[in-house]
Short mmCIF file of C-alpha atoms in Angstrom, two decimals:
data_model
loop_
_atom_site.label_atom_id
_atom_site.label_comp_id
_atom_site.label_asym_id
_atom_site.label_seq_id
_atom_site.Cartn_x
_atom_site.Cartn_y
_atom_site.Cartn_z
CA UNK A 1 7.99 1.51 1.23
CA UNK A 2 6.94 1.73 4.91
CA UNK A 3 9.58 3.10 7.27
CA UNK A 4 9.59 1.77 10.84
CA UNK A 5 11.37 3.90 13.44
CA UNK A 6 12.23 2.39 16.81
CA UNK A 7 14.54 2.79 19.77
CA UNK A 8 17.46 0.34 19.96
CA UNK A 9 17.00 -0.26 23.70
CA UNK A 10 13.26 -0.85 23.27
CA UNK A 11 14.07 -3.34 20.51
CA UNK A 12 16.55 -5.19 22.76
CA UNK A 13 13.95 -5.44 25.53
CA UNK A 14 11.43 -6.92 23.09
CA UNK A 15 14.02 -9.24 21.57
CA UNK A 16 14.94 -10.67 24.95
CA UNK A 17 18.51 -11.35 23.88
CA UNK A 18 21.73 -9.37 23.67
CA UNK A 19 22.79 -8.03 20.30
CA UNK A 20 25.10 -5.13 19.52
CA UNK A 21 23.81 -2.21 17.55
CA UNK A 22 26.54 -2.77 14.96
CA UNK A 23 25.51 -6.40 14.37
CA UNK A 24 21.86 -5.42 14.20
CA UNK A 25 22.46 -2.71 11.61
CA UNK A 26 24.69 -4.98 9.52
CA UNK A 27 22.45 -8.05 9.44
CA UNK A 28 18.85 -6.85 9.85
CA UNK A 29 18.65 -5.52 6.24
CA UNK A 30 19.28 -9.12 5.07
CA UNK A 31 15.68 -9.95 6.10
CA UNK A 32 14.46 -7.71 3.29
CA UNK A 33 14.90 -4.10 4.25
CA UNK A 34 16.96 -0.97 3.68
CA UNK A 35 18.54 1.02 6.47
CA UNK A 36 17.03 4.51 6.28
CA UNK A 37 18.86 6.44 8.99
CA UNK A 38 20.35 6.11 12.46
CA UNK A 39 20.34 8.96 14.99
CA UNK A 40 21.87 7.88 18.32
CA UNK A 41 19.60 5.02 19.46
CA UNK A 42 16.78 5.88 17.04
CA UNK A 43 16.85 3.48 14.07
CA UNK A 44 14.72 3.84 10.92
CA UNK A 45 14.36 0.79 8.68
CA UNK A 46 12.52 0.72 5.35
CA UNK A 47 10.82 -2.66 4.86
CA UNK A 48 9.40 -4.06 1.66
CA UNK A 49 5.61 -3.51 1.49
CA UNK A 50 4.87 -7.23 1.06
CA UNK A 51 5.70 -7.80 4.75
CA UNK A 52 3.02 -5.97 6.80
CA UNK A 53 3.99 -8.16 9.78
CA UNK A 54 7.25 -6.17 9.92
CA UNK A 55 5.47 -2.80 10.12
CA UNK A 56 6.15 -2.52 13.87
CA UNK A 57 9.11 -2.96 16.20
CA UNK A 58 7.26 -5.88 17.80
CA UNK A 59 7.07 -7.72 14.48
CA UNK A 60 10.72 -6.93 13.75
CA UNK A 61 11.76 -8.32 17.15
CA UNK A 62 9.80 -11.55 16.52
CA UNK A 63 11.38 -12.02 13.09
CA UNK A 64 14.85 -11.19 14.48
CA UNK A 65 14.69 -13.92 17.14
CA UNK A 66 14.43 -16.50 14.39
CA UNK A 67 16.75 -14.81 11.89
CA UNK A 68 19.55 -14.33 14.44
CA UNK A 69 18.99 -17.95 15.56
CA UNK A 70 17.95 -17.14 19.11
CA UNK A 71 14.60 -18.95 18.68
CA UNK A 72 14.22 -20.56 15.27
CA UNK A 73 10.92 -21.89 14.01
CA UNK A 74 7.33 -20.73 14.24
CA UNK A 75 6.46 -18.51 17.20
CA UNK A 76 3.54 -19.94 19.17
CA UNK A 77 1.25 -17.64 21.13
CA UNK A 78 -0.91 -18.93 23.96
CA UNK A 79 -4.58 -18.03 23.60
CA UNK A 80 -7.29 -18.13 26.26
CA UNK A 81 -10.94 -18.70 25.38
CA UNK A 82 -13.25 -15.89 26.46
CA UNK A 83 -17.05 -15.76 26.69
CA UNK A 84 -17.20 -12.72 24.38
CA UNK A 85 -19.56 -13.01 21.40
CA UNK A 86 -20.07 -10.58 18.53
CA UNK A 87 -23.24 -10.91 16.47
CA UNK A 88 -23.15 -9.88 12.80
CA UNK A 89 -26.51 -8.49 11.73
CA UNK A 90 -27.62 -9.24 8.13
CA UNK A 91 -28.12 -5.49 7.56
CA UNK A 92 -24.37 -4.88 7.40
CA UNK A 93 -23.60 -7.49 4.73
CA UNK A 94 -24.21 -5.09 1.81
CA UNK A 95 -22.18 -2.28 3.36
CA UNK A 96 -19.04 -3.61 5.04
CA UNK A 97 -19.62 -7.35 5.40
CA UNK A 98 -16.67 -8.76 7.35
CA UNK A 99 -15.31 -8.38 10.86
CA UNK A 100 -12.80 -9.98 13.22
CA UNK A 101 -12.16 -9.18 16.89
CA UNK A 102 -9.83 -10.02 19.76
CA UNK A 103 -9.18 -9.13 23.37
CA UNK A 104 -5.70 -8.56 24.80
CA UNK A 105 -5.48 -8.23 28.59
CA UNK A 106 -2.80 -7.12 31.04
CA UNK A 107 -1.13 -4.75 28.60
CA UNK A 108 1.31 -2.35 30.26
CA UNK A 109 0.91 0.97 28.53
CA UNK A 110 4.11 2.86 27.74
CA UNK A 111 5.15 5.65 25.43
CA UNK A 112 6.91 3.10 23.21
CA UNK A 113 3.83 0.87 22.96
CA UNK A 114 1.45 3.74 22.20
CA UNK A 115 3.77 5.17 19.54
CA UNK A 116 4.34 1.77 17.94
CA UNK A 117 0.63 0.86 17.97
CA UNK A 118 -0.36 4.14 16.32
CA UNK A 119 2.29 3.73 13.62
CA UNK A 120 1.27 0.11 13.02
CA UNK A 121 -2.38 1.10 12.58
CA UNK A 122 -1.44 3.85 10.15
CA UNK A 123 0.78 1.57 8.05
CA UNK A 124 -1.79 -1.23 7.93
CA UNK A 125 -4.53 1.26 7.00
CA UNK A 126 -2.48 2.68 4.14
CA UNK A 127 -1.06 -0.62 2.90
CA UNK A 128 -3.19 -3.73 3.18
CA UNK A 129 -6.21 -1.58 4.17
CA UNK A 130 -6.13 0.69 1.07
CA UNK A 131 -6.60 3.78 3.22
CA UNK A 132 -9.37 2.11 5.29
CA UNK A 133 -11.50 1.18 2.28
CA UNK A 134 -10.54 -2.50 2.38
CA UNK A 135 -9.62 -2.81 6.08
CA UNK A 136 -10.05 -0.53 9.10
CA UNK A 137 -8.84 -1.11 12.67
CA UNK A 138 -10.39 -0.04 15.96
CA UNK A 139 -8.57 -0.30 19.30
CA UNK A 140 -10.71 0.14 22.41
CA UNK A 141 -10.51 0.31 26.17
CA UNK A 142 -12.43 -2.83 27.17
CA UNK A 143 -13.28 -1.75 30.73
CA UNK A 144 -16.37 0.47 30.09
CA UNK A 145 -18.12 -1.81 27.57
CA UNK A 146 -20.20 -4.94 28.00
CA UNK A 147 -20.48 -7.92 25.63
CA UNK A 148 -22.14 -9.38 23.68
CA UNK A 149 -21.42 -6.93 20.89
CA UNK A 150 -23.38 -6.36 17.69
CA UNK A 151 -22.09 -5.34 14.27
CA UNK A 152 -24.95 -3.83 12.26
CA UNK A 153 -25.94 -1.19 9.72
CA UNK A 154 -28.10 1.77 10.72
CA UNK A 155 -29.67 4.90 9.25
CA UNK A 156 -26.94 7.58 9.59
CA UNK A 157 -29.46 10.03 11.09
CA UNK A 158 -30.96 7.58 13.59
CA UNK A 159 -27.97 7.13 15.91
CA UNK A 160 -25.75 9.62 17.68
CA UNK A 161 -22.74 9.28 19.97
CA UNK A 162 -19.71 11.25 21.13
CA UNK A 163 -16.84 10.52 18.69
CA UNK A 164 -13.22 10.26 19.79
CA UNK A 165 -11.60 13.59 20.78
CA UNK A 166 -14.98 15.38 20.88
CA UNK A 167 -17.26 16.41 23.75
CA UNK A 168 -20.62 16.72 22.00
CA UNK A 169 -22.82 14.00 20.63
CA UNK A 170 -23.22 13.80 16.83
CA UNK A 171 -25.25 11.74 14.39
CA UNK A 172 -23.32 9.68 11.86
CA UNK A 173 -24.08 12.19 9.10
CA UNK A 174 -22.91 15.05 11.30
CA UNK A 175 -19.63 13.21 11.92
CA UNK A 176 -19.12 12.83 8.16
CA UNK A 177 -19.70 16.54 7.61
CA UNK A 178 -18.03 18.07 10.67
CA UNK A 179 -15.47 15.72 12.20
CA UNK A 180 -11.93 15.73 10.75
CA UNK A 181 -11.88 11.95 10.27
CA UNK A 182 -15.43 11.95 8.96
CA UNK A 183 -14.53 14.46 6.25
CA UNK A 184 -11.40 12.48 5.32
CA UNK A 185 -13.16 9.11 4.94
CA UNK A 186 -16.76 10.00 4.08
CA UNK A 187 -16.16 8.91 0.45
CA UNK A 188 -15.96 5.25 1.55
CA UNK A 189 -19.61 5.28 2.64
CA UNK A 190 -21.04 7.79 0.16
CA UNK A 191 -22.90 5.14 -1.89
CA UNK A 192 -24.70 3.53 1.08
CA UNK A 193 -27.99 4.49 2.74
CA UNK A 194 -27.04 2.62 5.90
CA UNK A 195 -23.72 2.81 7.75
CA UNK A 196 -21.89 0.19 9.87
CA UNK A 197 -21.80 0.43 13.64
CA UNK A 198 -20.46 -1.70 16.51
CA UNK A 199 -22.41 -1.49 19.77
CA UNK A 200 -22.32 -3.32 23.09
CA UNK A 201 -25.04 -5.02 25.12
CA UNK A 202 -26.52 -1.67 26.14
CA UNK A 203 -26.22 -0.06 22.69
CA UNK A 204 -23.17 1.97 23.67
CA UNK A 205 -21.22 2.77 20.49
CA UNK A 206 -17.72 1.30 20.28
CA UNK A 207 -16.97 2.20 16.69
CA UNK A 208 -18.34 3.72 13.51
CA UNK A 209 -16.09 1.88 11.04
CA UNK A 210 -14.16 2.86 9.02
CA UNK A 211 -14.53 6.44 10.31
CA UNK A 212 -14.01 6.89 14.06
CA UNK A 213 -14.24 5.20 17.46
CA UNK A 214 -16.50 6.40 20.22
CA UNK A 215 -15.02 8.47 23.06
CA UNK A 216 -16.39 5.91 25.52
CA UNK A 217 -13.65 3.42 24.61
CA UNK A 218 -10.76 5.89 24.35
CA UNK A 219 -7.45 4.28 25.25
CA UNK A 220 -5.57 6.06 28.05
CA UNK A 221 -2.18 5.52 29.74
CA UNK A 222 -4.08 3.59 32.44
CA UNK A 223 -5.78 1.16 30.04
CA UNK A 224 -4.74 -2.47 30.54
CA UNK A 225 -7.30 -4.46 28.54
CA UNK A 226 -7.68 -3.75 24.82
CA UNK A 227 -10.55 -4.87 22.60
CA UNK A 228 -9.68 -4.82 18.90
CA UNK A 229 -12.04 -4.81 15.94
CA UNK A 230 -11.09 -5.06 12.28
CA UNK A 231 -13.77 -4.53 9.65
CA UNK A 232 -13.69 -4.44 5.87
CA UNK A 233 -14.51 -5.97 2.53
CA UNK A 234 -11.95 -8.81 2.40
CA UNK A 235 -12.08 -11.52 5.07
CA UNK A 236 -8.56 -12.79 4.40
CA UNK A 237 -7.05 -9.32 4.71
CA UNK A 238 -9.03 -8.74 7.91
CA UNK A 239 -7.76 -11.99 9.42
CA UNK A 240 -4.14 -11.09 8.68
CA UNK A 241 -4.55 -7.63 10.20
CA UNK A 242 -6.22 -8.86 13.42
CA UNK A 243 -3.42 -11.41 13.80
CA UNK A 244 -0.67 -8.83 13.21
CA UNK A 245 -2.10 -6.31 15.71
CA UNK A 246 -3.01 -8.89 18.36
CA UNK A 247 0.37 -10.63 18.33
CA UNK A 248 2.18 -7.27 18.39
CA UNK A 249 0.39 -6.49 21.68
CA UNK A 250 1.24 -9.97 22.95
CA UNK A 251 4.91 -9.25 22.24
CA UNK A 252 4.51 -6.40 24.74
CA UNK A 253 3.38 -8.85 27.44
CA UNK A 254 -0.37 -8.91 26.82
CA UNK A 255 -2.49 -12.07 27.11
CA UNK A 256 -4.57 -13.02 24.06
CA UNK A 257 -8.24 -13.92 24.58
CA UNK A 258 -10.22 -15.32 21.65
CA UNK A 259 -13.72 -14.13 20.81
CA UNK A 260 -16.54 -15.78 18.88
CA UNK A 261 -18.02 -14.17 15.75
CA UNK A 262 -21.61 -15.24 15.15
CA UNK A 263 -22.10 -14.41 11.48
CA UNK A 264 -25.28 -14.77 9.46
CA UNK A 265 -24.57 -18.31 8.23
CA UNK A 266 -21.52 -19.37 10.25
CA UNK A 267 -19.55 -18.83 13.43
CA UNK A 268 -15.81 -18.77 13.98
CA UNK A 269 -13.18 -18.04 16.60
CA UNK A 270 -11.17 -14.83 16.28
CA UNK A 271 -8.25 -14.44 16.19
CA UNK A 272 -7.28 -17.73 14.57
CA UNK A 273 -3.52 -18.09 14.99
CA UNK A 274 -3.24 -21.61 13.57
CA UNK A 275 -0.63 -21.87 10.78
CA UNK A 276 -1.49 -22.81 7.21
CA UNK A 277 0.35 -25.56 5.37
CA UNK A 278 2.05 -25.65 1.98
CA UNK A 279 4.28 -28.18 0.26
CA UNK A 280 7.71 -27.21 -1.04
CA UNK A 281 9.99 -29.33 -3.23
CA UNK A 282 13.71 -29.16 -2.45
CA UNK A 283 14.55 -29.82 -6.10
CA UNK A 284 12.49 -26.77 -7.08
CA UNK A 285 14.36 -24.64 -4.51
CA UNK A 286 17.74 -25.71 -5.91
CA UNK A 287 16.59 -25.17 -9.49
CA UNK A 288 15.51 -21.59 -8.78
CA UNK A 289 18.42 -20.63 -6.51
CA UNK A 290 21.19 -22.58 -8.23
CA UNK A 291 22.11 -24.25 -4.94
CA UNK A 292 22.70 -27.83 -3.79
CA UNK A 293 20.73 -27.78 -0.55
CA UNK A 294 19.33 -30.96 0.98
CA UNK A 295 16.02 -31.26 2.84
CA UNK A 296 17.66 -30.55 6.21
CA UNK A 297 19.30 -27.38 4.87
CA UNK A 298 16.03 -26.07 3.42
CA UNK A 299 14.17 -26.76 6.67
CA UNK A 300 16.80 -24.86 8.66
CA UNK A 301 16.63 -21.90 6.29
CA UNK A 302 12.83 -21.80 6.62
CA UNK A 303 13.01 -21.97 10.42
CA UNK A 304 15.36 -18.97 10.39
CA UNK A 305 12.52 -17.01 8.76
CA UNK A 306 9.97 -18.11 11.37
CA UNK A 307 8.35 -21.09 9.64
CA UNK A 308 8.03 -24.63 10.90
CA UNK A 309 8.88 -27.36 8.39
CA UNK A 310 9.18 -31.14 8.21
CA UNK A 311 10.11 -33.69 5.58
CA UNK A 312 7.26 -35.73 4.08
CA UNK A 313 9.50 -37.74 1.83
CA UNK A 314 12.75 -37.09 0.02
CA UNK A 315 12.77 -33.65 -1.63
CA UNK A 316 9.25 -32.85 -0.36
CA UNK A 317 8.70 -30.64 2.67
CA UNK A 318 5.61 -29.49 4.54
CA UNK A 319 5.93 -25.82 5.48
CA UNK A 320 3.78 -24.34 8.28
CA UNK A 321 3.19 -20.65 7.64
CA UNK A 322 2.48 -18.19 10.50
CA UNK A 323 -1.02 -16.71 10.61
CA UNK A 324 0.44 -13.19 10.33
CA UNK A 325 2.37 -13.78 7.09
CA UNK A 326 0.12 -12.22 4.44
CA UNK A 327 2.74 -12.40 1.70
CA UNK A 328 2.98 -16.17 1.11
CA UNK A 329 0.82 -16.75 -1.96
CA UNK A 330 2.80 -19.23 -4.06
CA UNK A 331 5.61 -21.78 -3.77
CA UNK A 332 8.06 -19.21 -5.16
CA UNK A 333 7.45 -17.01 -2.10
CA UNK A 334 8.78 -19.80 0.09
CA UNK A 335 11.80 -20.16 -2.19
CA UNK A 336 12.53 -16.46 -1.66
CA UNK A 337 12.46 -16.96 2.10
CA UNK A 338 14.78 -19.96 1.79
CA UNK A 339 17.21 -17.61 0.02
CA UNK A 340 16.88 -15.07 2.84
CA UNK A 341 17.46 -17.76 5.46
CA UNK A 342 20.42 -19.14 3.53
CA UNK A 343 21.91 -15.66 3.23
CA UNK A 344 22.28 -13.60 0.08
CA UNK A 345 25.91 -12.99 1.01
CA UNK A 346 26.62 -16.73 0.59
CA UNK A 347 25.61 -16.89 -3.07
CA UNK A 348 28.73 -17.14 -5.21
CA UNK A 349 29.27 -14.71 -8.05
CA UNK A 350 30.16 -16.01 -11.50
CA UNK A 351 31.78 -14.45 -14.53
CA UNK A 352 29.79 -14.58 -17.78
CA UNK A 353 30.45 -17.79 -19.72
CA UNK A 354 30.15 -16.09 -23.11
CA UNK A 355 31.55 -12.84 -24.47
CA UNK A 356 29.04 -10.73 -26.39
CA UNK A 357 28.91 -7.23 -27.80
CA UNK A 358 25.96 -5.00 -27.13
CA UNK A 359 24.23 -2.58 -29.45
CA UNK A 360 21.54 0.03 -29.03
CA UNK A 361 17.89 -0.93 -29.35
CA UNK A 362 16.18 -0.08 -32.67
CA UNK A 363 14.34 3.00 -31.33
CA UNK A 364 17.17 4.30 -29.14
CA UNK A 365 18.26 7.01 -31.57
CA UNK A 366 14.66 8.19 -32.00
CA UNK A 367 14.15 8.46 -28.23
CA UNK A 368 17.42 10.29 -27.69
CA UNK A 369 16.64 12.63 -30.56
CA UNK A 370 13.26 13.55 -29.09
CA UNK A 371 14.86 14.23 -25.71
CA UNK A 372 17.41 16.54 -27.33
CA UNK A 373 14.61 18.41 -29.12
CA UNK A 374 12.71 18.94 -25.86
CA UNK A 375 15.80 20.08 -23.97
CA UNK A 376 16.61 22.43 -26.85
CA UNK A 377 13.13 23.94 -26.48
CA UNK A 378 13.85 24.73 -22.84
CA UNK A 379 12.05 21.82 -21.14
CA UNK A 380 13.39 19.89 -18.15
CA UNK A 381 13.16 16.11 -18.24
CA UNK A 382 11.42 14.20 -15.43
CA UNK A 383 10.82 10.51 -14.78
CA UNK A 384 7.67 9.37 -12.99
CA UNK A 385 6.10 6.08 -11.90
CA UNK A 386 4.24 3.85 -14.35
CA UNK A 387 1.95 2.76 -11.49
CA UNK A 388 -0.83 5.26 -10.84
CA UNK A 389 -4.45 5.35 -9.70
CA UNK A 390 -7.90 5.92 -11.17
CA UNK A 391 -8.40 9.29 -9.49
CA UNK A 392 -5.30 10.93 -10.96
CA UNK A 393 -5.46 9.15 -14.31
CA UNK A 394 -9.14 9.57 -15.11
CA UNK A 395 -11.34 11.37 -12.56
CA UNK A 396 -9.26 14.56 -12.43
CA UNK A 397 -9.20 14.69 -16.24
CA UNK A 398 -12.94 14.07 -16.55
CA UNK A 399 -12.39 10.76 -18.38
CA UNK A 400 -14.90 7.93 -18.03
CA UNK A 401 -15.03 4.25 -19.03
CA UNK A 402 -11.36 4.10 -20.00
CA UNK A 403 -10.01 0.57 -20.21
CA UNK A 404 -6.83 0.08 -18.19
CA UNK A 405 -4.74 -2.54 -16.48
CA UNK A 406 -5.72 -2.76 -12.82
CA UNK A 407 -3.45 -4.12 -10.09
CA UNK A 408 -5.07 -7.04 -8.30
CA UNK A 409 -3.50 -6.54 -4.86
CA UNK A 410 -2.13 -2.99 -4.61
CA UNK A 411 -0.15 -1.78 -1.59
CA UNK A 412 -2.31 1.36 -1.43
CA UNK A 413 -5.05 3.29 -3.20
CA UNK A 414 -2.46 5.52 -4.90
CA UNK A 415 -1.07 2.49 -6.76
CA UNK A 416 -4.14 0.72 -8.14
CA UNK A 417 -3.60 0.73 -11.92
CA UNK A 418 -1.03 1.23 -14.66
CA UNK A 419 -1.09 4.59 -16.38
CA UNK A 420 -2.42 5.02 -19.90
CA UNK A 421 -0.98 8.51 -20.41
CA UNK A 422 1.80 10.77 -19.16
CA UNK A 423 0.01 14.09 -18.69
CA UNK A 424 -1.47 13.23 -15.22
CA UNK A 425 2.02 12.30 -13.95
CA UNK A 426 3.42 15.61 -15.19
CA UNK A 427 0.55 17.57 -13.63
CA UNK A 428 1.29 15.92 -10.29
CA UNK A 429 4.90 17.14 -10.58
CA UNK A 430 3.63 20.69 -11.20
CA UNK A 431 1.30 20.37 -8.23
CA UNK A 432 4.14 19.33 -5.94
CA UNK A 433 6.19 22.32 -7.17
CA UNK A 434 3.41 24.90 -7.22
CA UNK A 435 5.18 27.13 -4.70
CA UNK A 436 8.17 27.65 -7.01
CA UNK A 437 8.56 30.45 -9.53
CA UNK A 438 6.88 30.38 -12.95
CA UNK A 439 7.14 29.49 -15.73
CA UNK A 440 7.70 25.76 -15.21
CA UNK A 441 7.98 23.46 -18.23
CA UNK A 442 8.74 19.75 -18.01
CA UNK A 443 8.58 16.73 -20.30
CA UNK A 444 8.78 12.96 -20.06
CA UNK A 445 9.53 10.22 -22.54
CA UNK A 446 8.05 7.27 -20.69
CA UNK A 447 6.16 4.02 -20.73
CA UNK A 448 2.39 3.72 -20.70
CA UNK A 449 0.43 0.45 -20.75
CA UNK A 450 -2.55 -0.30 -22.97
CA UNK A 451 -5.50 -2.59 -22.20
CA UNK A 452 -3.71 -5.59 -23.74
CA UNK A 453 -0.81 -5.28 -21.23
CA UNK A 454 1.53 -3.92 -23.92
CA UNK A 455 4.17 -1.35 -23.02
CA UNK A 456 4.12 1.72 -25.28
CA UNK A 457 6.36 4.79 -25.30
CA UNK A 458 4.79 8.25 -25.18
CA UNK A 459 6.23 11.75 -25.19
CA UNK A 460 4.46 14.48 -23.24
CA UNK A 461 5.08 17.98 -21.98
CA UNK A 462 3.27 20.50 -19.80
CA UNK A 463 3.98 24.18 -19.23
CA UNK A 464 2.44 26.37 -16.56
CA UNK A 465 2.65 30.14 -16.94
CA UNK A 466 0.37 33.14 -16.59
CA UNK A 467 0.68 33.73 -20.36
CA UNK A 468 0.50 30.07 -21.53
CA UNK A 469 -1.85 29.73 -24.50
CA UNK A 470 -2.95 27.41 -27.31
CA UNK A 471 -0.94 29.46 -29.81
CA UNK A 472 2.26 28.90 -27.86
CA UNK A 473 1.49 25.21 -27.50
CA UNK A 474 0.91 24.87 -31.25
CA UNK A 475 4.24 26.51 -32.03
CA UNK A 476 6.10 24.12 -29.68
CA UNK A 477 4.37 21.11 -31.23
CA UNK A 478 5.26 22.31 -34.71
CA UNK A 479 8.91 22.60 -33.67
CA UNK A 480 8.90 19.06 -32.23
CA UNK A 481 7.34 17.53 -35.33
CA UNK A 482 9.58 19.51 -37.70
CA UNK A 483 12.81 18.63 -35.91
CA UNK A 484 11.79 14.96 -35.72
CA UNK A 485 11.22 14.93 -39.49
CA UNK A 486 7.49 14.11 -39.27
CA UNK A 487 4.89 15.52 -41.66
CA UNK A 488 1.59 16.15 -39.93
CA UNK A 489 -1.71 17.98 -39.92
CA UNK A 490 -3.90 19.06 -37.02
CA UNK A 491 -7.60 18.62 -36.48
CA UNK A 492 -10.05 19.95 -33.92
CA UNK A 493 -10.20 17.54 -30.97
CA UNK A 494 -12.55 17.25 -28.01
CA UNK A 495 -11.04 16.10 -24.72
CA UNK A 496 -12.76 16.69 -21.34
CA UNK A 497 -9.50 17.83 -19.72
CA UNK A 498 -9.01 20.63 -22.28
CA UNK A 499 -10.89 23.81 -23.14
CA UNK A 500 -13.26 23.18 -26.04
CA UNK A 501 -11.94 24.87 -29.18
CA UNK A 502 -8.40 25.03 -27.79
CA UNK A 503 -7.46 21.41 -28.27
CA UNK A 504 -6.24 19.66 -31.42
CA UNK A 505 -5.20 16.18 -32.50
CA UNK A 506 -2.03 15.38 -34.46
CA UNK A 507 -2.58 13.42 -37.69
CA UNK A 508 0.08 11.66 -39.73
CA UNK A 509 -0.50 9.09 -42.48
CA UNK A 510 -4.23 9.34 -41.68
CA UNK A 511 -3.59 8.18 -38.12
CA UNK A 512 -4.16 10.13 -34.93
CA UNK A 513 -0.90 9.94 -32.99
CA UNK A 514 -1.33 12.61 -30.33
CA UNK A 515 -3.09 15.72 -29.07
CA UNK A 516 -2.30 19.08 -27.49
CA UNK A 517 -3.97 22.20 -26.20
CA UNK A 518 -4.89 24.40 -23.26
CA UNK A 519 -6.15 22.67 -20.11
CA UNK A 520 -9.60 23.43 -18.75
CA UNK A 521 -9.68 25.48 -15.49
CA UNK A 522 -11.48 22.59 -13.76
CA UNK A 523 -8.62 20.22 -14.62
CA UNK A 524 -6.11 22.77 -13.37
CA UNK A 525 -7.96 23.13 -10.05
CA UNK A 526 -8.28 19.34 -9.69
CA UNK A 527 -4.49 19.25 -9.40
CA UNK A 528 -4.46 22.18 -6.94
CA UNK A 529 -2.97 24.56 -9.51
CA UNK A 530 -4.01 28.10 -10.40
CA UNK A 531 -2.34 29.33 -13.59
CA UNK A 532 -2.96 28.44 -17.26
CA UNK A 533 -1.37 25.19 -18.44
CA UNK A 534 -0.67 23.87 -21.92
CA UNK A 535 -0.11 20.16 -22.51
CA UNK A 536 0.87 17.77 -25.28
CA UNK A 537 1.10 13.99 -25.61
CA UNK A 538 2.40 11.92 -28.53
CA UNK A 539 2.39 8.17 -29.23
CA UNK A 540 6.05 7.76 -30.15
CA UNK A 541 5.64 4.15 -31.33
CA UNK A 542 3.39 5.39 -34.14
CA UNK A 543 5.97 7.78 -35.58
CA UNK A 544 7.71 4.98 -37.48
CA UNK A 545 4.55 3.25 -38.70
#
């Protein structure tokens, strides 16, 4: 989860009201956060990833005004219409089709603002932006550039400019091959012949999204007017991000100026800070929360979380949702915020109404037995995340066209699918411990998810050692199967992650229930490892079939 670090005195200045540090630390976590650490006046809070609007001290201050009842209800920001237009050229629609922009004037630069803005960009890039693939942000000094602006796609060898923190001019391809940021994010544009670019009236380059800004618009301690661009592949996500960044700067005293986006088939004003509306039933709130709140109570709870709300008729409320709240997708999300506004500490605890006796699950003894076998063989148990990503699960193992359960709205590119096997998770553990002494041997009895969304239990181990070999792996597998009371045979098996001829499948009752062998050097290097590795994975659910 994203950790936001801020200074208590800076927070108080943004809040605009007096609050003791003790009260802040006691009550702020009730919004939906965990206190990470406190060092003098430096406070670190870990917020849930579904609230990107709380990824900065400015957003926390805004939410706190409502939550602490200093200013309840929806925060309204004054916007001023500008004459700035941005034209979207049709050429960019197949590359990175969407953009939103804003202008914030009269910003007083400070160390706190610069630090907070950089952290906010980083958190939005990693979270809602999927490491810039879905959304990328550019912040520019407005003074040296001249509207109207154009967002277009160009041949990467046809344009050159001086990128941020450089002194020499480079073509777009040279930036991808030589610049630090270009090397890091070149993969986003690798499949395109043309690359996106934002230029001003005189073809001065503002930004090469999602890679790097131009040095012309570098923000300095003397910058007062900031032009913001947000580009990407999802218009809704872009709108939320431009609203979050723009309003954060407004919290610092800046004035918001709207811009006009002239797209291929439409035009719109950006940023659009108008709230959206949803209907919430009070009866539904009480049913979910087990409360007896009336319409007035629910409205007050919502206003404490920064919404506006009004009664349409009995037990039916219109809720006006801020333009920076990206997490409100369903009615149940509003119910959760009612609970936060009501206060989790006010919910009464109850003793169970029935006395029951528990018993172990049917496969508990099998699982515990397998763990004891592995520990007896000298392996250390680990527990890893079920959520993974395509690169670790498939690309690094050389697997292609594997069906898996994908996550529709992941918080980052490292959490985009559910794992189908345990070996990649174990290899990541080895990679993170590669500087420790060898041998290292670990195992996991954990959940994997098949294409039909069914949870299955697998057992896997890996061992890294200079002398690790297929023969050793086979002897360990034989010990596991013998001690678990399973008759089996082995058969030659081809798996792209393993060395051909040093990999075998495990057969029982004419069914393939697992595989083992010696990993291919390419697989080992893909996980930044250097020594031989043996690996094994077993479908535990099939042992009893």
